[in-house]
Structure formats: structure tokens, C-alpha cells
Coordinates of N, CA, C and O in Angstrom, one line a residue:
X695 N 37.5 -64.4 -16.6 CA 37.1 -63.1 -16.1 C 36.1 -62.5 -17.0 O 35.1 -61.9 -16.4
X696 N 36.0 -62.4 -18.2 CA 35.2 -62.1 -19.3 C 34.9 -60.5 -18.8 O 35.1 -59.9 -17.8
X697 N 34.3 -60.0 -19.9 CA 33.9 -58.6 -20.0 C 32.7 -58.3 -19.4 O 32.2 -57.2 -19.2
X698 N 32.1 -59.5 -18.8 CA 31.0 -59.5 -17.8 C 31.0 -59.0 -16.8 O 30.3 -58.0 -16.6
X699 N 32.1 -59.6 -15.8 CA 32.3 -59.6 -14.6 C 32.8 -58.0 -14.3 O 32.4 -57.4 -13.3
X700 N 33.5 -57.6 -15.1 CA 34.2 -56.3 -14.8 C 34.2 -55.0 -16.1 O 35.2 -55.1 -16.7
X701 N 33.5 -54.0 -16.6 CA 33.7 -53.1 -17.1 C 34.1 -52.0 -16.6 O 34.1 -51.6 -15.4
X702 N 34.4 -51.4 -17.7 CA 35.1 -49.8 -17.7 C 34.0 -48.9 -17.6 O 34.3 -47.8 -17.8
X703 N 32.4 -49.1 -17.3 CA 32.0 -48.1 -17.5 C 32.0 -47.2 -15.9 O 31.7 -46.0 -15.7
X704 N 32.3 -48.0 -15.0 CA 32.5 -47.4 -13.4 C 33.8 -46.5 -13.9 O 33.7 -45.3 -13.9
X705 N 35.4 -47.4 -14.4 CA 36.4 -46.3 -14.7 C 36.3 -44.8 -15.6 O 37.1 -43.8 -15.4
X706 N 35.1 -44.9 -16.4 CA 34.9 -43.9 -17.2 C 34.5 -42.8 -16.7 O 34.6 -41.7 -17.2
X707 N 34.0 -43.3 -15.1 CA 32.6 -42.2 -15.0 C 34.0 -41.5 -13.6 O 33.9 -40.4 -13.2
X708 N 35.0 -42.6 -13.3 CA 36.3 -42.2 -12.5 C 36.9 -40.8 -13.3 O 36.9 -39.6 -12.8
X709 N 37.4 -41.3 -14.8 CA 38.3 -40.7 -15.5 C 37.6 -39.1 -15.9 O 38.1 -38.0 -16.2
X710 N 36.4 -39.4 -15.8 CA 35.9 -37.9 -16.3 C 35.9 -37.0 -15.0 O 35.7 -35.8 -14.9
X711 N 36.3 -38.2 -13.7 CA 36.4 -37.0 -12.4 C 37.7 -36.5 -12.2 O 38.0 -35.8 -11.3
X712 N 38.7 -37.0 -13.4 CA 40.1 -36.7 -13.6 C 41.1 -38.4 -12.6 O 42.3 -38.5 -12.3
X713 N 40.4 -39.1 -12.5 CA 41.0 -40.1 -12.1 C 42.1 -40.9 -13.2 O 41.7 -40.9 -14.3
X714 N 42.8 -41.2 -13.0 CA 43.8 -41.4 -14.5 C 44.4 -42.8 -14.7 O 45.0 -43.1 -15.7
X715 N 44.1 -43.8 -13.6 CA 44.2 -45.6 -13.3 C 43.9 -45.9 -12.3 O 43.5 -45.3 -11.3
X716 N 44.0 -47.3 -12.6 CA 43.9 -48.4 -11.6 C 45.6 -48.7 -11.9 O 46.3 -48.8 -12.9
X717 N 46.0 -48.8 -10.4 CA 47.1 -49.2 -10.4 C 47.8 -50.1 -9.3 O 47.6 -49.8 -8.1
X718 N 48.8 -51.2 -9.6 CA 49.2 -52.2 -8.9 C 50.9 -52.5 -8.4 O 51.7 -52.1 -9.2
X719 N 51.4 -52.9 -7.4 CA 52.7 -53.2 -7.3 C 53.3 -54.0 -8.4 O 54.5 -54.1 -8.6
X720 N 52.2 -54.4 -9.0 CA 52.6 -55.7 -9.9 C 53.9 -57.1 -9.0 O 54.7 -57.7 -9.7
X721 N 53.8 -57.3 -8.0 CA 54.2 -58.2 -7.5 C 54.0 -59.1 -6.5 O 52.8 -59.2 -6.7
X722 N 54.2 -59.8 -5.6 CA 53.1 -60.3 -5.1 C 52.7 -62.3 -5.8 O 53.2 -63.3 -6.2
X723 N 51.3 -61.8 -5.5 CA 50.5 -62.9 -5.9 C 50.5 -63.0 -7.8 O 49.6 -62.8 -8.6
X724 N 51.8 -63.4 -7.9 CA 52.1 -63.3 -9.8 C 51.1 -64.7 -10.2 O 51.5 -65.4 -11.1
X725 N 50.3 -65.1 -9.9 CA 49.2 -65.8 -10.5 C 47.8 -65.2 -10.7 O 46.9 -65.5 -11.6
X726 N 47.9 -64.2 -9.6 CA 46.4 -63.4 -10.1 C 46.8 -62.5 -11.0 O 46.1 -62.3 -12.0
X727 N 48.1 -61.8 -11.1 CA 48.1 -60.4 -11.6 C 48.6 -60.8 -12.7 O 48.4 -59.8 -13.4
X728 N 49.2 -61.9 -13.4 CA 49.3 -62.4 -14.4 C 48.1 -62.9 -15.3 O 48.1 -63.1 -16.5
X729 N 47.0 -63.2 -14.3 CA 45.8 -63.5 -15.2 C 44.5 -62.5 -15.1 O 43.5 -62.6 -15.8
X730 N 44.8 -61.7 -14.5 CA 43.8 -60.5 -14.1 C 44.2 -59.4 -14.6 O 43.2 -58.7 -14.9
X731 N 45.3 -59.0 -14.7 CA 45.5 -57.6 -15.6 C 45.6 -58.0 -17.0 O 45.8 -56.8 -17.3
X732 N 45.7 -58.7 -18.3 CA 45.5 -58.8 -19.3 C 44.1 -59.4 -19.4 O 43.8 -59.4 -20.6
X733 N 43.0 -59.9 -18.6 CA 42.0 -60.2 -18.8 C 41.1 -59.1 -19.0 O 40.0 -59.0 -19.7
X734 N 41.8 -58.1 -18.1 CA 41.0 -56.3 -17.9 C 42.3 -55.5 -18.5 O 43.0 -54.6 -18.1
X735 N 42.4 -56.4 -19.9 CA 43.2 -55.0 -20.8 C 42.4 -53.5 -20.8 O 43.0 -52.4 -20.7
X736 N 41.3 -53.8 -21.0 CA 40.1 -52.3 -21.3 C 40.6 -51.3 -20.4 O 40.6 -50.1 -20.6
X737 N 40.9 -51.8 -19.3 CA 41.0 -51.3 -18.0 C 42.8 -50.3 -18.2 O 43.8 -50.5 -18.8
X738 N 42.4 -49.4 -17.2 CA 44.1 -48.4 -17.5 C 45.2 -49.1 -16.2 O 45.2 -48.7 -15.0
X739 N 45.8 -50.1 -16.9 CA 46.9 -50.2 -15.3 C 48.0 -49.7 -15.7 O 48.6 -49.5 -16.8
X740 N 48.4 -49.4 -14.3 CA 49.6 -48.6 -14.3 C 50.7 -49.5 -12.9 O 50.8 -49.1 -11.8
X741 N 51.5 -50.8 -13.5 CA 52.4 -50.9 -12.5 C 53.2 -50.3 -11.8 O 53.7 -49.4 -12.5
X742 N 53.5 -50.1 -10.5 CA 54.5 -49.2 -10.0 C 55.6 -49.5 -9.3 O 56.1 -48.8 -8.4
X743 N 56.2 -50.6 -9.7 CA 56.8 -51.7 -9.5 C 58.1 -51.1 -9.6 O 58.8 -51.2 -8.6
X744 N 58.4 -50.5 -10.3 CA 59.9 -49.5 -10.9 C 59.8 -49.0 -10.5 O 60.7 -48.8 -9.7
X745 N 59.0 -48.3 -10.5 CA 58.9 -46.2 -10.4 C 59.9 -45.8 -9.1 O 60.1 -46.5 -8.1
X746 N 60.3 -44.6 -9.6 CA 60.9 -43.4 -8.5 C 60.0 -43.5 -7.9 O 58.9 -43.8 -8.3
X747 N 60.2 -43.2 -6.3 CA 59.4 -42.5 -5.1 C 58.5 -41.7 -5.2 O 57.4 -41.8 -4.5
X748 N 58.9 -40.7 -6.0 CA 58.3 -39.6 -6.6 C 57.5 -39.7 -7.4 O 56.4 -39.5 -7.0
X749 N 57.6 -40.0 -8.8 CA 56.8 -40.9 -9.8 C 55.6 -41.9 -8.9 O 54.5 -41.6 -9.1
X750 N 55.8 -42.9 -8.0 CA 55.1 -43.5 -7.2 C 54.0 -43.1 -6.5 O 52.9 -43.5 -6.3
X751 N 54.6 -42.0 -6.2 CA 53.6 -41.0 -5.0 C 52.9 -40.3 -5.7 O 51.8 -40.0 -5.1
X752 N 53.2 -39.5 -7.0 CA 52.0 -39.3 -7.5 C 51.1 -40.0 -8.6 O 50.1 -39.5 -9.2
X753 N 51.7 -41.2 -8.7 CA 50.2 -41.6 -10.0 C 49.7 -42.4 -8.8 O 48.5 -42.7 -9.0
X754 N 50.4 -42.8 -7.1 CA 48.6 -43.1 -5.9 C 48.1 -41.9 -6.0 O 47.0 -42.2 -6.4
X755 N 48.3 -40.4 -6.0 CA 47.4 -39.6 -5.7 C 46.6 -39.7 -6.9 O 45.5 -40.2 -6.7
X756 N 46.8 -39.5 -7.6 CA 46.1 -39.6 -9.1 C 45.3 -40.4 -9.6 O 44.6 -40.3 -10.6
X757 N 45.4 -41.6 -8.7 CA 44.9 -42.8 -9.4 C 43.4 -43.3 -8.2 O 43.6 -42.8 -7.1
X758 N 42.3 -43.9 -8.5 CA 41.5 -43.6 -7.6 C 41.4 -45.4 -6.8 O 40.9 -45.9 -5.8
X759 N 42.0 -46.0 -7.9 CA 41.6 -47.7 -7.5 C 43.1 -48.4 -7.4 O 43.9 -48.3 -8.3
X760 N 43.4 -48.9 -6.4 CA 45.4 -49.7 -6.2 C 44.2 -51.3 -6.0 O 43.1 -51.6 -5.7
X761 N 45.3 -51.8 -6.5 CA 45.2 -53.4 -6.9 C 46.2 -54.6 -6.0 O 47.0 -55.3 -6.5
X762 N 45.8 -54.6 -4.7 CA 46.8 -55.5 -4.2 C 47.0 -57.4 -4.3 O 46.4 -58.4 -3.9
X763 N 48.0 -57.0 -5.0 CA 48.5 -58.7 -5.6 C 49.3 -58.7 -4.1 O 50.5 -58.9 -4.4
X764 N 49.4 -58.6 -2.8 CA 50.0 -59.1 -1.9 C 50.0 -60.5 -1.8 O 48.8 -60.9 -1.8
X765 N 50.9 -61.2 -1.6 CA 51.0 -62.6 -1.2 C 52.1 -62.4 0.3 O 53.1 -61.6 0.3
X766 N 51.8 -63.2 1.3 CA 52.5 -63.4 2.2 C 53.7 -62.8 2.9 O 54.7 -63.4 3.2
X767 N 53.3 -61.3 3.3 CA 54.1 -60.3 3.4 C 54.2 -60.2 5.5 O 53.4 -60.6 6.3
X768 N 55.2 -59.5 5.7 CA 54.9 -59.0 6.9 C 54.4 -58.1 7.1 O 53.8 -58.3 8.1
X769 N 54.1 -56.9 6.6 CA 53.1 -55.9 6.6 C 51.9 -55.8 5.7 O 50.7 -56.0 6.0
X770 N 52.6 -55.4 4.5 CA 51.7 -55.0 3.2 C 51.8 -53.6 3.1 O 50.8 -52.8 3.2
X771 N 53.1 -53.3 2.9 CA 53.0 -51.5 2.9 C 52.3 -51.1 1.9 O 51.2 -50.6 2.1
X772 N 52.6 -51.4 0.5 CA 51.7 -51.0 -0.4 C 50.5 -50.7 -0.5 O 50.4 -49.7 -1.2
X773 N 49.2 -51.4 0.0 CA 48.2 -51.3 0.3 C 47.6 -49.9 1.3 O 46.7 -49.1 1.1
X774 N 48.7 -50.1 2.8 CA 48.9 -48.6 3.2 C 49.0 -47.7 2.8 O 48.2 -46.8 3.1
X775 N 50.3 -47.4 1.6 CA 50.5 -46.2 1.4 C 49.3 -45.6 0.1 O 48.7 -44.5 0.0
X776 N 49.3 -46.7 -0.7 CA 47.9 -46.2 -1.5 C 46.9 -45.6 -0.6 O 46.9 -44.4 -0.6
X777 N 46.1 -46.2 0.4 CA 45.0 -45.9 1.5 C 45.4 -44.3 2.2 O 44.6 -43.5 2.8
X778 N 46.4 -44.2 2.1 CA 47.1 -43.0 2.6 C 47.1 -42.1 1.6 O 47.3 -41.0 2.1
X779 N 46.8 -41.9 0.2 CA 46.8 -41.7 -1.0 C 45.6 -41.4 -1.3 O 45.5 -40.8 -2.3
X780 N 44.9 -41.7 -0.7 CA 43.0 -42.3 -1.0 C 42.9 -43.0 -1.9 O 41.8 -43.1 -2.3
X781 N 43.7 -43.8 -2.4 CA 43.1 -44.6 -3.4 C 41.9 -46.2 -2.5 O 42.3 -46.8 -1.5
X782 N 40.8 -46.3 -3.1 CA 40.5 -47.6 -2.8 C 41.0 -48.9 -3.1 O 41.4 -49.2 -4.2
X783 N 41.0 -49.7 -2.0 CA 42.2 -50.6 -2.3 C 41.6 -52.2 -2.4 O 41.2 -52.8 -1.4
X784 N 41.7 -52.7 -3.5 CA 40.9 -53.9 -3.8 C 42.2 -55.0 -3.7 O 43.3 -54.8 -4.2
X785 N 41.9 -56.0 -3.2 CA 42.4 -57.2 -3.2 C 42.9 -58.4 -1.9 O 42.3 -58.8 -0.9
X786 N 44.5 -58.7 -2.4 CA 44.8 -60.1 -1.0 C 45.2 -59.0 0.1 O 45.5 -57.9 -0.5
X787 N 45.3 -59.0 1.4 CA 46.1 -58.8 2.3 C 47.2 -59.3 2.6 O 47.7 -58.8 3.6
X788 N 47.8 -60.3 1.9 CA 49.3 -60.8 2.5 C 49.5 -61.3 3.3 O 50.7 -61.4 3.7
X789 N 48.1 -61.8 4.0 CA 48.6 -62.1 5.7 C 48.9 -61.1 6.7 O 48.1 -60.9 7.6
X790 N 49.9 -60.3 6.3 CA 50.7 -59.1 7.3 C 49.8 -58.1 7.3 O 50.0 -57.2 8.2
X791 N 48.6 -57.9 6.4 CA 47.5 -57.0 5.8 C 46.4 -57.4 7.2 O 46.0 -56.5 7.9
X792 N 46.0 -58.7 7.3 CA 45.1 -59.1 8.0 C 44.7 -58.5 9.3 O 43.6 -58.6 9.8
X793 N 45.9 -57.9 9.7 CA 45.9 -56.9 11.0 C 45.3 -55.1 10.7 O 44.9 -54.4 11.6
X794 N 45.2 -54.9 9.6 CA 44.7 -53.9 9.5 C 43.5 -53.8 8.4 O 42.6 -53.0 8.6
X795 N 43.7 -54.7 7.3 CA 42.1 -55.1 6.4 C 40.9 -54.9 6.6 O 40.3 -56.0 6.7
X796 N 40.2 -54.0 6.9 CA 38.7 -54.3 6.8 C 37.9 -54.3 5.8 O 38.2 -54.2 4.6
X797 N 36.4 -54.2 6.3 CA 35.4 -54.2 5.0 C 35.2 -52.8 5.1 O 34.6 -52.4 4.0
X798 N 35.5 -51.7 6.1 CA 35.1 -50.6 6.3 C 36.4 -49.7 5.3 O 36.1 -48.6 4.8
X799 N 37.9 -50.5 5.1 CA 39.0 -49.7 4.4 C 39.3 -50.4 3.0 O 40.5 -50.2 2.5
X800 N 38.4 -51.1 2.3 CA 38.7 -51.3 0.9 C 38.5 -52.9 1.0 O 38.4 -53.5 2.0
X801 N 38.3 -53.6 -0.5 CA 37.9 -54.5 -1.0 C 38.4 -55.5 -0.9 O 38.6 -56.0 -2.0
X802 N 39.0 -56.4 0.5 CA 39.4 -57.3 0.1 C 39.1 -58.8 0.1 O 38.2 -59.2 0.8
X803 N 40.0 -59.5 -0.6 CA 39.5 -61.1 -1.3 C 40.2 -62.2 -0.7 O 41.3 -61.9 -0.4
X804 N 39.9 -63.2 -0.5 CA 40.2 -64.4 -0.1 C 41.6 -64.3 -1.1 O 41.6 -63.9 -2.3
X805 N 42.8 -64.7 -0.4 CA 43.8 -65.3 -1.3 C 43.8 -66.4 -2.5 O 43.6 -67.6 -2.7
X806 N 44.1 -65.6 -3.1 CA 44.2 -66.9 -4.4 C 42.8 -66.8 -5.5 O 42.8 -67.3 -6.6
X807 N 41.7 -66.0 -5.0 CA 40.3 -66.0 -5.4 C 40.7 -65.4 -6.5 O 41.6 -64.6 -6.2
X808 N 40.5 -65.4 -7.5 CA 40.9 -65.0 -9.4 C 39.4 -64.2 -10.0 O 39.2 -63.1 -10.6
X809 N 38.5 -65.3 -9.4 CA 36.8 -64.4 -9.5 C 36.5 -63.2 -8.6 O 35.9 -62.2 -8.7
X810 N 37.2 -64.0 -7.4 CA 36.5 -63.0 -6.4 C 37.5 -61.6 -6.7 O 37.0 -60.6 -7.1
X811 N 38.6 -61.8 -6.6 CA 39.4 -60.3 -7.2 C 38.8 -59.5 -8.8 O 39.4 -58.4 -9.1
X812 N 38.2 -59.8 -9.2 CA 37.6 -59.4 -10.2 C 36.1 -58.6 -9.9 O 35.9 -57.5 -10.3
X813 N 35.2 -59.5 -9.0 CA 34.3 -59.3 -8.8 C 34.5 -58.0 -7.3 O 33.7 -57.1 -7.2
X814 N 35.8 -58.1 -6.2 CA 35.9 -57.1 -5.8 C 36.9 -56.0 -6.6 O 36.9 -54.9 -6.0
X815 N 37.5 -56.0 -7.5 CA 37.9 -54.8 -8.9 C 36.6 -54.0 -9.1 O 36.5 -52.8 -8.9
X816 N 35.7 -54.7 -9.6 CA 34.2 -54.1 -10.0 C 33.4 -53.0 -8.8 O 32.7 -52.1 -9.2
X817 N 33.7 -53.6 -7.1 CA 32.8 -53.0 -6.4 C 34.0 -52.2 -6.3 O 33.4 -51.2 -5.9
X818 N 34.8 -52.0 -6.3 CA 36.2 -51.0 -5.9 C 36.0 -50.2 -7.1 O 36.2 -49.0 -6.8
X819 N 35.7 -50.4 -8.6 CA 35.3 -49.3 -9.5 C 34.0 -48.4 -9.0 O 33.9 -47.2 -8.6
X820 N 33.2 -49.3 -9.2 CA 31.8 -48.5 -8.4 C 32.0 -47.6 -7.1 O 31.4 -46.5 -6.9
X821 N 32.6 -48.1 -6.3 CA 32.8 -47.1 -4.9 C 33.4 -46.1 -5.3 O 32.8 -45.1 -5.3
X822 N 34.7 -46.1 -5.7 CA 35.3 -44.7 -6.3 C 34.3 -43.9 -6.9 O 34.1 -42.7 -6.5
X823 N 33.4 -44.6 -8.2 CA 32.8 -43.5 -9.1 C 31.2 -42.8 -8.1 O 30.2 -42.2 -8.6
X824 N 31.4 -43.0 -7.0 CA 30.1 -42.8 -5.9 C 30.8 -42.1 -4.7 O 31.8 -42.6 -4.1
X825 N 30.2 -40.9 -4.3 CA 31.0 -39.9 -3.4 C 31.0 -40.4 -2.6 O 32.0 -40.9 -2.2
X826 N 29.3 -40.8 -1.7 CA 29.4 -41.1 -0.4 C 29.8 -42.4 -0.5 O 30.2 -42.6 0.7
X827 N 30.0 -43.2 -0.9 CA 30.2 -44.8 -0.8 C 32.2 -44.8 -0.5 O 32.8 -45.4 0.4
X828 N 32.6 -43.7 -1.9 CA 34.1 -43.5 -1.8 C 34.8 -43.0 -0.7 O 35.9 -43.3 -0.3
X829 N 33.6 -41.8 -0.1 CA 34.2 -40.8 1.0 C 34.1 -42.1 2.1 O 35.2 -42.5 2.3
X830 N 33.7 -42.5 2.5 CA 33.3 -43.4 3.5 C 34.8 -44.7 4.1 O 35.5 -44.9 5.1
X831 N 34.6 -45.2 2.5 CA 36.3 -46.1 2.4 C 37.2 -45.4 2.6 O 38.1 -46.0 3.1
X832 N 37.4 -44.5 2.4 CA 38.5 -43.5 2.0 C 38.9 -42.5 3.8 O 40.0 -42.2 4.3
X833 N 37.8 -42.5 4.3 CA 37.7 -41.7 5.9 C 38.7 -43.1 5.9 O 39.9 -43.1 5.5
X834 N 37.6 -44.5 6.4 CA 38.6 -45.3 7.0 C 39.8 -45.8 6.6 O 40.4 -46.3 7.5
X835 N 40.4 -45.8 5.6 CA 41.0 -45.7 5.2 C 42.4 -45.1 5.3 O 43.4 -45.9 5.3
X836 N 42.4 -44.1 5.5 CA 43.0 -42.9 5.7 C 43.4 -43.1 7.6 O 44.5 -43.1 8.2
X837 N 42.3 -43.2 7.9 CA 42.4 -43.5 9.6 C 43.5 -44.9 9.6 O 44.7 -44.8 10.1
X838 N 43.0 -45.8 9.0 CA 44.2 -46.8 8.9 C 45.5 -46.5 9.0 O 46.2 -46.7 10.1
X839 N 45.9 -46.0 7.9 CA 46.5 -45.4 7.2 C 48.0 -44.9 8.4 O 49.2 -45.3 8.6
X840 N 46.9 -43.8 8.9 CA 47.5 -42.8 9.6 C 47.9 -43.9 11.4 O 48.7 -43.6 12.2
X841 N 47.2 -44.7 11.5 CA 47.4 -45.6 13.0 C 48.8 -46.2 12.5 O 49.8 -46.0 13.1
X842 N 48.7 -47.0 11.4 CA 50.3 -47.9 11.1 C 51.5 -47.2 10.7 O 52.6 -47.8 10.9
X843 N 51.4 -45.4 9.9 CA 52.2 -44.3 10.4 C 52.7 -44.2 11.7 O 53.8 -44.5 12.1
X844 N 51.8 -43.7 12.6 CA 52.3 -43.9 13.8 C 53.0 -44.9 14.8 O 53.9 -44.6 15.6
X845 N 52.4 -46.2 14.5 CA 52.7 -47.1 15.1 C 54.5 -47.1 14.5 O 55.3 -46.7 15.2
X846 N 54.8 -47.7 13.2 CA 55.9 -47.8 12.6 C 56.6 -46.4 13.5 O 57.4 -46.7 14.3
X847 N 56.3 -45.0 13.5 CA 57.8 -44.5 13.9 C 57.7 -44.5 15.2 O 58.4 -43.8 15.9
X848 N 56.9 -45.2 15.8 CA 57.5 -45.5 17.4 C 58.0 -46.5 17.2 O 59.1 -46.2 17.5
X849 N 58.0 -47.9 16.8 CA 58.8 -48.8 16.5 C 60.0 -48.3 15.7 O 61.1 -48.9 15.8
X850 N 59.8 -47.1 14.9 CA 61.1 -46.6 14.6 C 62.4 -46.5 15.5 O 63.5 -47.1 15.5
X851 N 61.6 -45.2 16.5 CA 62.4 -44.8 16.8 C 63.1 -45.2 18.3 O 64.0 -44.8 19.1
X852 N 62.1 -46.3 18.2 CA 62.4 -47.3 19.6 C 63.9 -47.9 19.3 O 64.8 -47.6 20.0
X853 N 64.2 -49.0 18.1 CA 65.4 -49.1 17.2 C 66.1 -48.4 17.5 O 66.9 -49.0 18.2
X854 N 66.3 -47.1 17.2 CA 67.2 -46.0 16.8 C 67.6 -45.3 18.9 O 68.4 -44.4 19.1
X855 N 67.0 -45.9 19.8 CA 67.2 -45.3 21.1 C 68.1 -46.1 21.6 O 68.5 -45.8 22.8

């Protein structure tokens, strides 16, 4: 990964907008996130892997970039609920992700890709530290976001009838 591929100077120019991490489920695809978050020590992560609900829900609002290590999921809530958060959302889809992933709602990478998740880490720093580039991800995003809300409580409450 080297200090090449990926600097802090996009997160800096985040942090002075009060942005406070980059932050990850930390679970998932434990081969990238095991070699990609200590390679971007410089970098502020914040797993959220433990956290209270509460604790959870505010360092997404807080935080401007989520890191998804999804591997092979049926959904991929995580990635949602950050996008619902505004955070820009760099990485795998999980498969379950694939139904709602685009290029228009955040950064993501071929499974398994170790460069390419790095090299999209980088354009996911840069988009955040850039209004219109951020506001843009973040609209769709958000629209995402807000369709698989929906969708889930009619499937909710379809269950529950």
C-alpha cells in the first residue's frame, strides 16, 4: 500500500471541516482490513464493531469516509446505514450490496482487490474534502439509503401481518 497510494493530506483538509475519521465495521473481508488498516496507520480509524447503537450512530454522523470490509453478506446494512449518515462509502459490496452499489453512491471495489481498495480509500478522501463532488455522492446516497428503509419496513411489516 505504501504512503504513495494513499495520504492524509485529503483527511486533513476533512478534519479541519470537523470531520473526526474514517471508520469501518472492522469485519467482513478480515484479509483486506487486516492489511489495509495498519498499512494506513497515519490515517484515523475508528472500528465500530462493539459500539453501542448510540456510540455507532454518532461517530457515522461525525465521520465523513466508512470503509466497507463486506464479504458475502445478504444485504450489507452497514454500508447503508453509514450512506444514510452521509458518510462516503468506499469499498466491497458483499454481494448483497450489488443490488444497491453504484458509482453514483460511493467507491466501490472489486472483492478481494487490496490496491484497488486503497486506491478507492484515496478517491473517497478526495470526494469528501470537495463539496460538489461530496454533495453529489452523498444526494445519491442518501436516496439509496432512504429506498432500502422503505423497502425493509414493508418487508417488515409484511412478517408482522
Amino acid at each position: 500500500y505504501g504512503h504513495g497510494n494513499v495520504s492524509d493530506t485529503a483527511y486533513r483538509a476533512l478534519a479541519a471541516k470537523g470531520a473526526k475519521a474514517i471508520i469501518h465495521a472492522g469485519t467482513g473481508n478480515g484479509s483486506v482490513a487486516a492489511n489495509v488498516v495498519p498499512a494506513l496507520r497515519e490515517l484515523p480509524w475508528v472500528p465500530i464493531h462493539n459500539m453501542s447503537l448510540a456510540d455507532c450512530a454518532q461517530v457515522l454522523q461525525e465521520s465523513a469516509v466508512f470503509a466497507a470490509f463486506s464479504y458475502i453478506e445478504g444485504l450489507g446494512l452497514p454500508p447503508l446505514e453509514a450512506m444514510a449518515s452521509g458518510c462516503v462509502v468506499v469499498g466491497f459490496n458483499g454481494l448483497g450490496g450489488a443490488d444497491y452499489s453504484t458509482p453514483h453512491n460511493g467507491f466501490w471495489i472489486t472483492e478481494g482487490d487490496h490496491m484497488g481498495f486503497a486506491h478507492g480509500l484515496a478517491q473517497g478522501l478526495q470526494a469528501a474534502a470537495q463539496f460538489g463532488w461530496y454533495d453529489s455522492i452523498r444526494h445519491y446516497a442518501l436516496a439509496t439509503a432512504r429506498r432500502r428503509s422503505a423497502l425493509l419496513g414493508v418487508l417488515s411489516r409484511r412478517r408482522q401481518a
